[in-house]
Structure formats: structure tokens, C-alpha cells
PDB file of C-alpha atoms in Angstrom:
ATOM      1  CA  MET A   1       0.000   0.000   0.000  1.00 50.00           C
ATOM      2  CA  LYS A   2       2.913   2.360   0.608  1.00 51.00           C
ATOM      3  CA  LYS A   3       4.043   1.850  -2.999  1.00 52.00           C
ATOM      4  CA  LEU A   4       0.521   2.560  -4.216  1.00 52.00           C
ATOM      5  CA  PHE A   5       0.269   5.762  -2.161  1.00 49.00           C
ATOM      6  CA  LEU A   6       3.675   6.974  -3.340  1.00 46.00           C
ATOM      7  CA  LEU A   7       2.810   6.260  -6.966  1.00 46.00           C
ATOM      8  CA  SER A   8      -0.453   8.182  -6.559  1.00 49.00           C
ATOM      9  CA  CYS A   9       1.355  11.215  -5.093  1.00 48.00           C
ATOM     10  CA  LEU A  10       3.884  11.230  -7.924  1.00 45.00           C
ATOM     11  CA  LEU A  11       1.127  11.008 -10.536  1.00 48.00           C
ATOM     12  CA  MET A  12      -0.802  13.852  -8.944  1.00 47.00           C
ATOM     13  CA  MET A  13       2.272  16.103  -8.877  1.00 44.00           C
ATOM     14  CA  ALA A  14       3.243  15.227 -12.437  1.00 43.00           C
ATOM     15  CA  LEU A  15      -0.258  15.890 -13.787  1.00 45.00           C
ATOM     16  CA  ALA A  16      -0.886  19.069 -11.821  1.00 44.00           C
ATOM     17  CA  SER A  17       0.282  21.584 -14.422  1.00 41.00           C
ATOM     18  CA  GLY A  18      -2.702  23.194 -16.106  1.00 40.00           C
ATOM     19  CA  ALA A  19      -5.278  20.756 -14.677  1.00 46.00           C
ATOM     20  CA  GLN A  20      -8.671  21.605 -13.290  1.00 91.00           C
ATOM     21  CA  ASN A  21      -8.686  18.787 -10.751  1.00 97.00           C
ATOM     22  CA  VAL A  22      -7.035  15.518  -9.784  1.00 96.00           C
ATOM     23  CA  GLN A  23      -8.930  12.808  -7.896  1.00 98.00           C
ATOM     24  CA  PHE A  24      -7.687   9.760  -5.993  1.00 98.00           C
ATOM     25  CA  HIS A  25     -10.229   6.943  -5.530  1.00 98.00           C
ATOM     26  CA  TYR A  26      -9.636   3.929  -3.284  1.00 98.00           C
ATOM     27  CA  ASP A  27     -11.854   1.260  -4.842  1.00 97.00           C
ATOM     28  CA  LEU A  28     -13.990  -1.045  -2.674  1.00 97.00           C
ATOM     29  CA  GLY A  29     -15.287  -3.249  -5.491  1.00 94.00           C
ATOM     30  CA  ARG A  30     -12.778  -6.061  -4.912  1.00 91.00           C
ATOM     31  CA  SER A  31     -14.084  -6.438  -1.358  1.00 93.00           C
ATOM     32  CA  LEU A  32     -17.751  -6.442  -2.391  1.00 94.00           C
ATOM     33  CA  TYR A  33     -17.348  -8.887  -5.283  1.00 92.00           C
ATOM     34  CA  SER A  34     -14.390 -11.006  -4.261  1.00 89.00           C
ATOM     35  CA  ASN A  35     -15.117 -13.657  -6.916  1.00 87.00           C
ATOM     36  CA  GLU A  36     -16.242 -11.666  -9.961  1.00 87.00           C
ATOM     37  CA  GLU A  37     -13.898  -8.694  -9.407  1.00 89.00           C
ATOM     38  CA  ALA A  38     -10.867 -10.333  -7.847  1.00 87.00           C
ATOM     39  CA  THR A  39      -8.648  -8.592 -10.432  1.00 88.00           C
ATOM     40  CA  ARG A  40     -10.317  -5.167 -10.167  1.00 92.00           C
ATOM     41  CA  GLN A  41      -7.989  -2.203  -9.631  1.00 93.00           C
ATOM     42  CA  LYS A  42      -6.991  -1.195  -6.117  1.00 95.00           C
ATOM     43  CA  ALA A  43      -7.287   2.529  -6.859  1.00 97.00           C
ATOM     44  CA  THR A  44      -7.869   5.029  -9.660  1.00 98.00           C
ATOM     45  CA  VAL A  45      -6.321   8.453 -10.232  1.00 98.00           C
ATOM     46  CA  THR A  46      -8.528  10.685 -12.396  1.00 97.00           C
ATOM     47  CA  PHE A  47      -7.169  13.796 -14.061  1.00 96.00           C
ATOM     48  CA  GLU A  48      -9.767  16.025 -15.761  1.00 96.00           C
ATOM     49  CA  GLN A  49     -10.152  19.463 -17.276  1.00 95.00           C
ATOM     50  CA  PHE A  50     -13.053  21.551 -18.543  1.00 94.00           C
ATOM     51  CA  LYS A  51     -12.529  24.828 -20.359  1.00 92.00           C
ATOM     52  CA  ALA A  52     -15.125  27.074 -21.981  1.00 91.00           C
ATOM     53  CA  ASP A  53     -14.308  29.554 -24.747  1.00 92.00           C
ATOM     54  CA  ALA A  54     -16.086  31.888 -27.166  1.00 92.00           C
ATOM     55  CA  THR A  55     -17.421  29.098 -29.416  1.00 95.00           C
ATOM     56  CA  GLY A  56     -18.058  26.263 -26.969  1.00 95.00           C
ATOM     57  CA  SER A  57     -16.005  24.107 -24.623  1.00 95.00           C
ATOM     58  CA  TRP A  58     -13.387  21.398 -24.245  1.00 95.00           C
ATOM     59  CA  PHE A  59     -13.593  18.540 -21.759  1.00 96.00           C
ATOM     60  CA  TRP A  60     -11.251  15.623 -21.265  1.00 96.00           C
ATOM     61  CA  PHE A  61     -10.206  13.163 -18.597  1.00 97.00           C
ATOM     62  CA  ILE A  62      -7.907  10.212 -18.105  1.00 97.00           C
ATOM     63  CA  ASP A  63      -8.442   7.415 -15.575  1.00 98.00           C
ATOM     64  CA  LEU A  64      -5.274   5.661 -14.397  1.00 97.00           C
ATOM     65  CA  ASP A  65      -6.119   2.334 -12.750  1.00 97.00           C
ATOM     66  CA  MET A  66      -3.555   0.832 -10.383  1.00 96.00           C
ATOM     67  CA  TYR A  67      -2.749  -2.388  -8.635  1.00 92.00           C
ATOM     68  CA  GLN A  68      -0.698  -2.298  -5.445  1.00 88.00           C
ATOM     69  CA  ASP A  69       2.469  -3.107  -7.404  1.00 87.00           C
ATOM     70  CA  GLY A  70       1.979  -0.803 -10.395  1.00 88.00           C
ATOM     71  CA  MET A  71      -0.222   0.423 -13.230  1.00 91.00           C
ATOM     72  CA  LYS A  72      -3.150  -1.711 -14.423  1.00 94.00           C
ATOM     73  CA  GLY A  73      -4.394   0.403 -17.305  1.00 95.00           C
ATOM     74  CA  ALA A  74      -5.644   3.745 -18.576  1.00 97.00           C
ATOM     75  CA  TYR A  75      -8.802   5.081 -20.216  1.00 97.00           C
ATOM     76  CA  THR A  76      -9.411   8.508 -21.745  1.00 97.00           C
ATOM     77  CA  GLU A  77     -12.183  10.588 -23.264  1.00 98.00           C
ATOM     78  CA  ILE A  78     -11.810  13.944 -24.996  1.00 98.00           C
ATOM     79  CA  SER A  79     -14.720  15.987 -26.320  1.00 98.00           C
ATOM     80  CA  ARG A  80     -15.351  19.306 -28.028  1.00 98.00           C
ATOM     81  CA  GLU A  81     -18.632  21.210 -28.215  1.00 98.00           C
ATOM     82  CA  PHE A  82     -19.564  24.068 -30.541  1.00 98.00           C
ATOM     83  CA  THR A  83     -22.509  26.114 -29.289  1.00 96.00           C
ATOM     84  CA  PHE A  84     -24.729  27.092 -32.210  1.00 94.00           C
ATOM     85  CA  ALA A  85     -28.225  27.885 -30.895  1.00 88.00           C
ATOM     86  CA  PRO A  86     -29.125  29.486 -27.558  1.00 86.00           C
ATOM     87  CA  THR A  87     -32.649  28.223 -26.775  1.00 86.00           C
ATOM     88  CA  SER A  88     -33.199  30.480 -23.756  1.00 87.00           C
ATOM     89  CA  ALA A  89     -31.211  32.613 -21.331  1.00 88.00           C
ATOM     90  CA  ASN A  90     -30.037  29.491 -19.499  1.00 94.00           C
ATOM     91  CA  THR A  91     -30.021  26.750 -22.163  1.00 96.00           C
ATOM     92  CA  SER A  92     -28.286  26.192 -25.492  1.00 96.00           C
ATOM     93  CA  LEU A  93     -27.759  23.591 -28.207  1.00 97.00           C
ATOM     94  CA  ALA A  94     -24.265  22.463 -29.166  1.00 98.00           C
ATOM     95  CA  ALA A  95     -22.636  20.142 -31.687  1.00 98.00           C
ATOM     96  CA  HIS A  96     -20.690  17.469 -29.785  1.00 98.00           C
ATOM     97  CA  ILE A  97     -17.725  15.381 -31.001  1.00 98.00           C
ATOM     98  CA  GLU A  98     -15.783  12.899 -28.840  1.00 98.00           C
ATOM     99  CA  TYR A  99     -13.110  10.205 -28.788  1.00 98.00           C
ATOM    100  CA  ASN A 100     -12.942   7.243 -26.340  1.00 97.00           C
ATOM    101  CA  GLY A 101     -10.083   4.778 -25.923  1.00 96.00           C
ATOM    102  CA  GLY A 102      -7.727   3.011 -23.554  1.00 95.00           C
ATOM    103  CA  MET A 103      -6.042  -0.219 -22.498  1.00 94.00           C
ATOM    104  CA  THR A 104      -5.810  -2.632 -19.591  1.00 92.00           C
ATOM    105  CA  THR A 105      -3.491  -5.370 -18.345  1.00 90.00           C
ATOM    106  CA  PHE A 106      -4.190  -8.599 -16.479  1.00 84.00           C
ATOM    107  CA  LYS A 107      -2.669  -9.751 -13.205  1.00 78.00           C
ATOM    108  CA  GLN A 108      -1.766 -13.110 -14.711  1.00 77.00           C
ATOM    109  CA  GLY A 109       0.050 -11.352 -17.567  1.00 79.00           C
ATOM    110  CA  GLY A 110      -0.808  -9.870 -20.956  1.00 85.00           C
ATOM    111  CA  GLY A 111      -3.336  -7.185 -21.719  1.00 87.00           C
ATOM    112  CA  THR A 112      -5.784  -5.753 -24.235  1.00 87.00           C
ATOM    113  CA  ARG A 113      -6.816  -2.453 -25.804  1.00 89.00           C
ATOM    114  CA  PHE A 114     -10.361  -1.155 -25.525  1.00 90.00           C
ATOM    115  CA  GLN A 115     -12.068  -0.808 -28.885  1.00 92.00           C
ATOM    116  CA  ASN A 116     -11.610   2.824 -29.994  1.00 95.00           C
ATOM    117  CA  ALA A 117     -14.767   4.825 -30.599  1.00 98.00           C
ATOM    118  CA  ALA A 118     -15.692   8.195 -32.082  1.00 98.00           C
ATOM    119  CA  LEU A 119     -18.952   9.954 -31.243  1.00 98.00           C
ATOM    120  CA  ALA A 120     -20.835  12.855 -32.814  1.00 98.00           C
ATOM    121  CA  GLY A 121     -24.204  14.393 -32.130  1.00 98.00           C
ATOM    122  CA  VAL A 122     -26.049  17.156 -30.343  1.00 98.00           C
ATOM    123  CA  ALA A 123     -26.078  18.343 -26.716  1.00 98.00           C
ATOM    124  CA  LEU A 124     -28.664  20.401 -24.858  1.00 98.00           C
ATOM    125  CA  ASN A 125     -26.859  22.256 -22.048  1.00 97.00           C
ATOM    126  CA  GLY A 126     -28.352  24.278 -19.221  1.00 96.00           C
ATOM    127  CA  HIS A 127     -27.737  25.992 -15.907  1.00 96.00           C
ATOM    128  CA  ASN A 128     -29.559  28.025 -13.286  1.00 95.00           C
ATOM    129  CA  ALA A 129     -29.073  31.753 -12.772  1.00 93.00           C
ATOM    130  CA  ASP A 130     -25.948  31.526 -10.589  1.00 94.00           C
ATOM    131  CA  PHE A 131     -24.486  28.389 -12.259  1.00 93.00           C
ATOM    132  CA  SER A 132     -24.738  26.421  -8.995  1.00 96.00           C
ATOM    133  CA  THR A 133     -26.642  23.790 -10.993  1.00 97.00           C
ATOM    134  CA  THR A 134     -25.525  22.678 -14.461  1.00 96.00           C
ATOM    135  CA  TRP A 135     -26.697  19.844 -16.711  1.00 97.00           C
ATOM    136  CA  SER A 136     -26.287  18.381 -20.180  1.00 98.00           C
ATOM    137  CA  VAL A 137     -28.243  15.832 -22.233  1.00 98.00           C
ATOM    138  CA  GLN A 138     -26.514  14.365 -25.296  1.00 98.00           C
ATOM    139  CA  ALA A 139     -27.773  12.195 -28.180  1.00 98.00           C
ATOM    140  CA  LEU A 140     -24.797  10.728 -30.058  1.00 98.00           C
ATOM    141  CA  TYR A 141     -23.956   8.499 -33.002  1.00 98.00           C
ATOM    142  CA  LYS A 142     -21.153   6.146 -31.943  1.00 98.00           C
ATOM    143  CA  ARG A 143     -18.698   4.397 -34.271  1.00 98.00           C
ATOM    144  CA  PHE A 144     -16.557   1.560 -32.935  1.00 96.00           C
ATOM    145  CA  PHE A 145     -13.426   1.037 -35.036  1.00 96.00           C
ATOM    146  CA  LYS A 146     -11.947  -2.270 -36.149  1.00 92.00           C
ATOM    147  CA  GLN A 147      -9.378  -3.482 -33.642  1.00 85.00           C
ATOM    148  CA  GLY A 148      -7.702  -6.871 -33.331  1.00 78.00           C
ATOM    149  CA  GLY A 149     -10.402  -9.522 -33.660  1.00 78.00           C
ATOM    150  CA  SER A 150     -13.219  -6.991 -33.234  1.00 84.00           C
ATOM    151  CA  LYS A 151     -14.979  -5.646 -36.318  1.00 90.00           C
ATOM    152  CA  ALA A 152     -16.045  -2.038 -36.844  1.00 94.00           C
ATOM    153  CA  TYR A 153     -19.725  -1.277 -36.282  1.00 95.00           C
ATOM    154  CA  ASN A 154     -22.198   1.564 -35.807  1.00 96.00           C
ATOM    155  CA  SER A 155     -23.960   2.293 -32.538  1.00 97.00           C
ATOM    156  CA  PHE A 156     -25.486   5.079 -30.438  1.00 98.00           C
ATOM    157  CA  GLN A 157     -25.053   6.619 -27.007  1.00 98.00           C
ATOM    158  CA  LEU A 158     -27.295   8.693 -24.740  1.00 98.00           C
ATOM    159  CA  THR A 159     -25.524  10.696 -22.037  1.00 98.00           C
ATOM    160  CA  GLY A 160     -26.651  12.839 -19.121  1.00 98.00           C
ATOM    161  CA  VAL A 161     -24.272  14.966 -17.036  1.00 98.00           C
ATOM    162  CA  TRP A 162     -25.100  17.020 -13.943  1.00 98.00           C
ATOM    163  CA  GLY A 163     -23.490  19.129 -11.238  1.00 96.00           C
ATOM    164  CA  VAL A 164     -25.176  20.648  -8.171  1.00 98.00           C
ATOM    165  CA  ASN A 165     -23.477  22.796  -5.529  1.00 97.00           C
ATOM    166  CA  PHE A 166     -25.391  23.132  -2.241  1.00 98.00           C
ATOM    167  CA  ALA A 167     -25.001  24.165   1.406  1.00 98.00           C
ATOM    168  CA  GLY A 168     -23.323  27.415   0.437  1.00 96.00           C
ATOM    169  CA  GLY A 169     -20.852  25.624  -1.832  1.00 95.00           C
ATOM    170  CA  LYS A 170     -19.705  23.172   0.846  1.00 98.00           C
ATOM    171  CA  GLY A 171     -21.393  20.252  -0.891  1.00 98.00           C
ATOM    172  CA  THR A 172     -21.288  19.061  -4.505  1.00 97.00           C
ATOM    173  CA  PHE A 173     -23.359  16.331  -6.136  1.00 98.00           C
ATOM    174  CA  SER A 174     -22.198  15.553  -9.668  1.00 97.00           C
ATOM    175  CA  GLY A 175     -21.882  12.724 -12.138  1.00 97.00           C
ATOM    176  CA  PHE A 176     -22.942  11.233 -15.436  1.00 98.00           C
ATOM    177  CA  LEU A 177     -25.068   8.471 -16.913  1.00 98.00           C
ATOM    178  CA  ASP A 178     -24.214   6.738 -20.231  1.00 98.00           C
ATOM    179  CA  PHE A 179     -26.423   4.286 -22.116  1.00 98.00           C
ATOM    180  CA  TRP A 180     -25.129   2.680 -25.307  1.00 98.00           C
ATOM    181  CA  ARG A 181     -25.086  -0.425 -27.492  1.00 96.00           C
ATOM    182  CA  GLU A 182     -22.088  -2.740 -27.830  1.00 93.00           C
ATOM    183  CA  GLU A 183     -21.414  -6.040 -29.573  1.00 88.00           C
ATOM    184  CA  THR A 184     -20.075  -9.058 -27.661  1.00 77.00           C
ATOM    185  CA  PHE A 185     -17.226 -11.323 -28.783  1.00 71.00           C
ATOM    186  CA  SER A 186     -19.868 -13.584 -30.372  1.00 70.00           C
ATOM    187  CA  GLY A 187     -21.294 -10.662 -32.377  1.00 69.00           C
ATOM    188  CA  HIS A 188     -24.530 -10.369 -30.419  1.00 77.00           C
ATOM    189  CA  GLY A 189     -25.653  -6.932 -29.312  1.00 88.00           C
ATOM    190  CA  LYS A 190     -25.963  -5.838 -25.700  1.00 92.00           C
ATOM    191  CA  MET A 191     -27.163  -2.654 -24.019  1.00 96.00           C
ATOM    192  CA  VAL A 192     -24.726  -1.114 -21.537  1.00 96.00           C
ATOM    193  CA  LEU A 193     -25.542   1.221 -18.654  1.00 97.00           C
ATOM    194  CA  LEU A 194     -22.873   3.098 -16.713  1.00 98.00           C
ATOM    195  CA  SER A 195     -23.369   5.838 -14.133  1.00 98.00           C
ATOM    196  CA  GLU A 196     -20.878   7.381 -11.708  1.00 98.00           C
ATOM    197  CA  PRO A 197     -22.527   9.784  -9.239  1.00 98.00           C
ATOM    198  CA  GLN A 198     -20.126  11.605  -6.911  1.00 98.00           C
ATOM    199  CA  ILE A 199     -20.727  13.369  -3.592  1.00 98.00           C
ATOM    200  CA  TRP A 200     -18.114  15.805  -2.237  1.00 98.00           C
ATOM    201  CA  TYR A 201     -17.574  17.867   0.873  1.00 98.00           C
ATOM    202  CA  ASN A 202     -15.546  20.933  -0.142  1.00 97.00           C
ATOM    203  CA  VAL A 203     -13.191  21.859   2.698  1.00 98.00           C
ATOM    204  CA  ASP A 204     -12.052  24.939   0.776  1.00 97.00           C
ATOM    205  CA  LYS A 205     -11.733  26.009  -2.874  1.00 94.00           C
ATOM    206  CA  HIS A 206      -8.953  23.483  -3.447  1.00 96.00           C
ATOM    207  CA  PHE A 207      -9.493  20.366  -1.307  1.00 97.00           C
ATOM    208  CA  SER A 208     -12.513  18.033  -1.235  1.00 98.00           C
ATOM    209  CA  PHE A 209     -13.231  14.550   0.048  1.00 98.00           C
ATOM    210  CA  GLY A 210     -16.122  12.239  -0.658  1.00 98.00           C
ATOM    211  CA  SER A 211     -17.141   9.204  -2.670  1.00 98.00           C
ATOM    212  CA  GLU A 212     -17.980   7.948  -6.140  1.00 98.00           C
ATOM    213  CA  VAL A 213     -20.323   5.037  -6.832  1.00 98.00           C
ATOM    214  CA  GLU A 214     -19.898   3.214 -10.138  1.00 97.00           C
ATOM    215  CA  ILE A 215     -23.259   1.673 -11.104  1.00 97.00           C
ATOM    216  CA  SER A 216     -23.096  -0.543 -14.170  1.00 96.00           C
ATOM    217  CA  ASN A 217     -24.929  -3.209 -16.123  1.00 95.00           C
ATOM    218  CA  ASN A 218     -23.262  -5.263 -18.893  1.00 92.00           C
ATOM    219  CA  PHE A 219     -20.117  -3.163 -18.554  1.00 90.00           C
ATOM    220  CA  ILE A 220     -17.342  -4.781 -16.505  1.00 70.00           C
ATOM    221  CA  PHE A 221     -14.948  -7.073 -18.378  1.00 59.00           C
ATOM    222  CA  PRO A 222     -15.460 -10.190 -16.164  1.00 46.00           C
ATOM    223  CA  GLU A 223     -19.101 -10.210 -17.321  1.00 41.00           C
ATOM    224  CA  CYS A 224     -17.830 -12.062 -20.380  1.00 49.00           C
ATOM    225  CA  PHE A 225     -17.179 -15.041 -18.094  1.00 58.00           C
ATOM    226  CA  THR A 226     -19.929 -14.842 -15.459  1.00 66.00           C
ATOM    227  CA  GLU A 227     -23.714 -14.609 -15.415  1.00 72.00           C
ATOM    228  CA  LYS A 228     -23.615 -11.555 -13.154  1.00 83.00           C
ATOM    229  CA  SER A 229     -24.113  -8.291 -15.057  1.00 90.00           C
ATOM    230  CA  PHE A 230     -25.086  -5.630 -12.476  1.00 94.00           C
ATOM    231  CA  TYR A 231     -22.467  -4.099 -10.161  1.00 95.00           C
ATOM    232  CA  VAL A 232     -22.310  -1.246  -7.631  1.00 97.00           C
ATOM    233  CA  ASN A 233     -18.695  -0.269  -6.870  1.00 97.00           C
ATOM    234  CA  PRO A 234     -18.182   2.569  -4.341  1.00 98.00           C
ATOM    235  CA  THR A 235     -14.941   4.414  -3.648  1.00 98.00           C
ATOM    236  CA  ILE A 236     -13.439   6.574  -0.912  1.00 98.00           C
ATOM    237  CA  ALA A 237     -12.017   9.659  -2.618  1.00 98.00           C
ATOM    238  CA  VAL A 238     -10.126  12.909  -2.270  1.00 98.00           C
ATOM    239  CA  LYS A 239      -9.927  15.687  -4.870  1.00 98.00           C
ATOM    240  CA  TYR A 240      -7.655  18.661  -5.394  1.00 97.00           C
ATOM    241  CA  ASN A 241      -8.944  21.567  -7.512  1.00 95.00           C
ATOM    242  CA  PHE A 242      -6.299  23.726  -9.182  1.00 91.00           C
TER     243      PHE A 242
END
């Protein structure tokens, strides 16, 4: 555990330049599902940034999953929105484009790359008068690219994102929900649900602590080998806002 903590500190310092926030999540999933998720990561460091400009916004993040003795894998998403139609004082429509990709390794050796995907569609974004509550609903075409033994195919994704500050800014409730279609190794389709709500207590403008709960169905890799499809994986987390 000391090696894991040291690695996390080094990653946070190395990624700090220009970042919006860095999060460290100690994952409890291995304890809750000791059979199905025996090889689940011990912890995840998330580095993310959001930046608005005159024509829209950028958002990207990278998740770095870690075992106690080193890195397990990485996953990233990067998206760009172009605002083109304000629908009211507090809502607007935007064109949304996105890339998803990453890789993972296995404890017994070897590894695999996640099937790369590009997304494009429309987003309806909104906020209240003081921006303490923000939200986005996205309808996206999703294209999975050919990779290894996996063929290219067309799909879709529906996404909801929210953020709510409360208790005078001391509390934050945020997260996302994704719903999309994938194809299994056998070529059959499956519907995937993934949501990661977060709750934070903001000690000051920089430091927060709280929890994330990963709620998923048909998502986690071991589902290929077990009948179980629904998982709830909580974390204990700290966050530093730059």
C-alpha cells in the first residue's frame, strides 16, 4: 500500500500543471465482489479538465487504474462542443464530437486495448441563474473502429451529465449516466448502462473529500465469463482543484 500511495502522489504532482482537478479513488469493489472482481484495480487516479471559450467548450479526462504493485491500465475521453443555438437565457444547443479509448493489463500477464470509438451528435446544455446547478443531455452516433479480432460497427449513445453545488458551496453532487449499445465477442448486441454519481464535501476552494459510486450493467470485463451483469462499486475519494 505504501508503494501505491507513493505512486499516486507522484502522478498527482506530475499531472498538476494546467489541470482543473485531480482525484484519488480507493476502490472497494474487490471487497464487495471477491469472486467476480478479484482482479479489479486497487485505486484510480482521475485527471480532468473543462474549459469554456467563445465558441463552446473542451472537456477531457484520463483514468489511471492501479494495482498495489503498479499500473493496471488507462482510459481517456476527450470531447469538443460548438454552441450554435441558444434556446433560452439558461439553455443552449451544441454540436458534440468525442473520442474514447484506452487499455488494460491482467494480473496473470498480458493485456488488451479497448475498442476505440468516435462519437458525434447534439447536446442540450443548461444551468440556473448563478451556475450552482448545471446539466447536459446528449444524443450521439457512436462508431466503434476495427481493432484486433473486433470488427467495426455503428452504434449510439445517450448521455446525461449534472453538477449541483449546495449548502453554500460546501457540498457538490455531480456525475454522469451513459447508455449505449455494444457487440459481444460472439457478435450479439448488448445494451450497456454506466453511471458514476459523486458526492463531495468541499473543505475549501482546493481540497474536497467524498465518494464515487460506479453503477453498471453489462459493462465490466469479467461479465464475459460470469452470469452476473449488475455491479455497484463505491470508492473513498479525495480531490484537489487547481
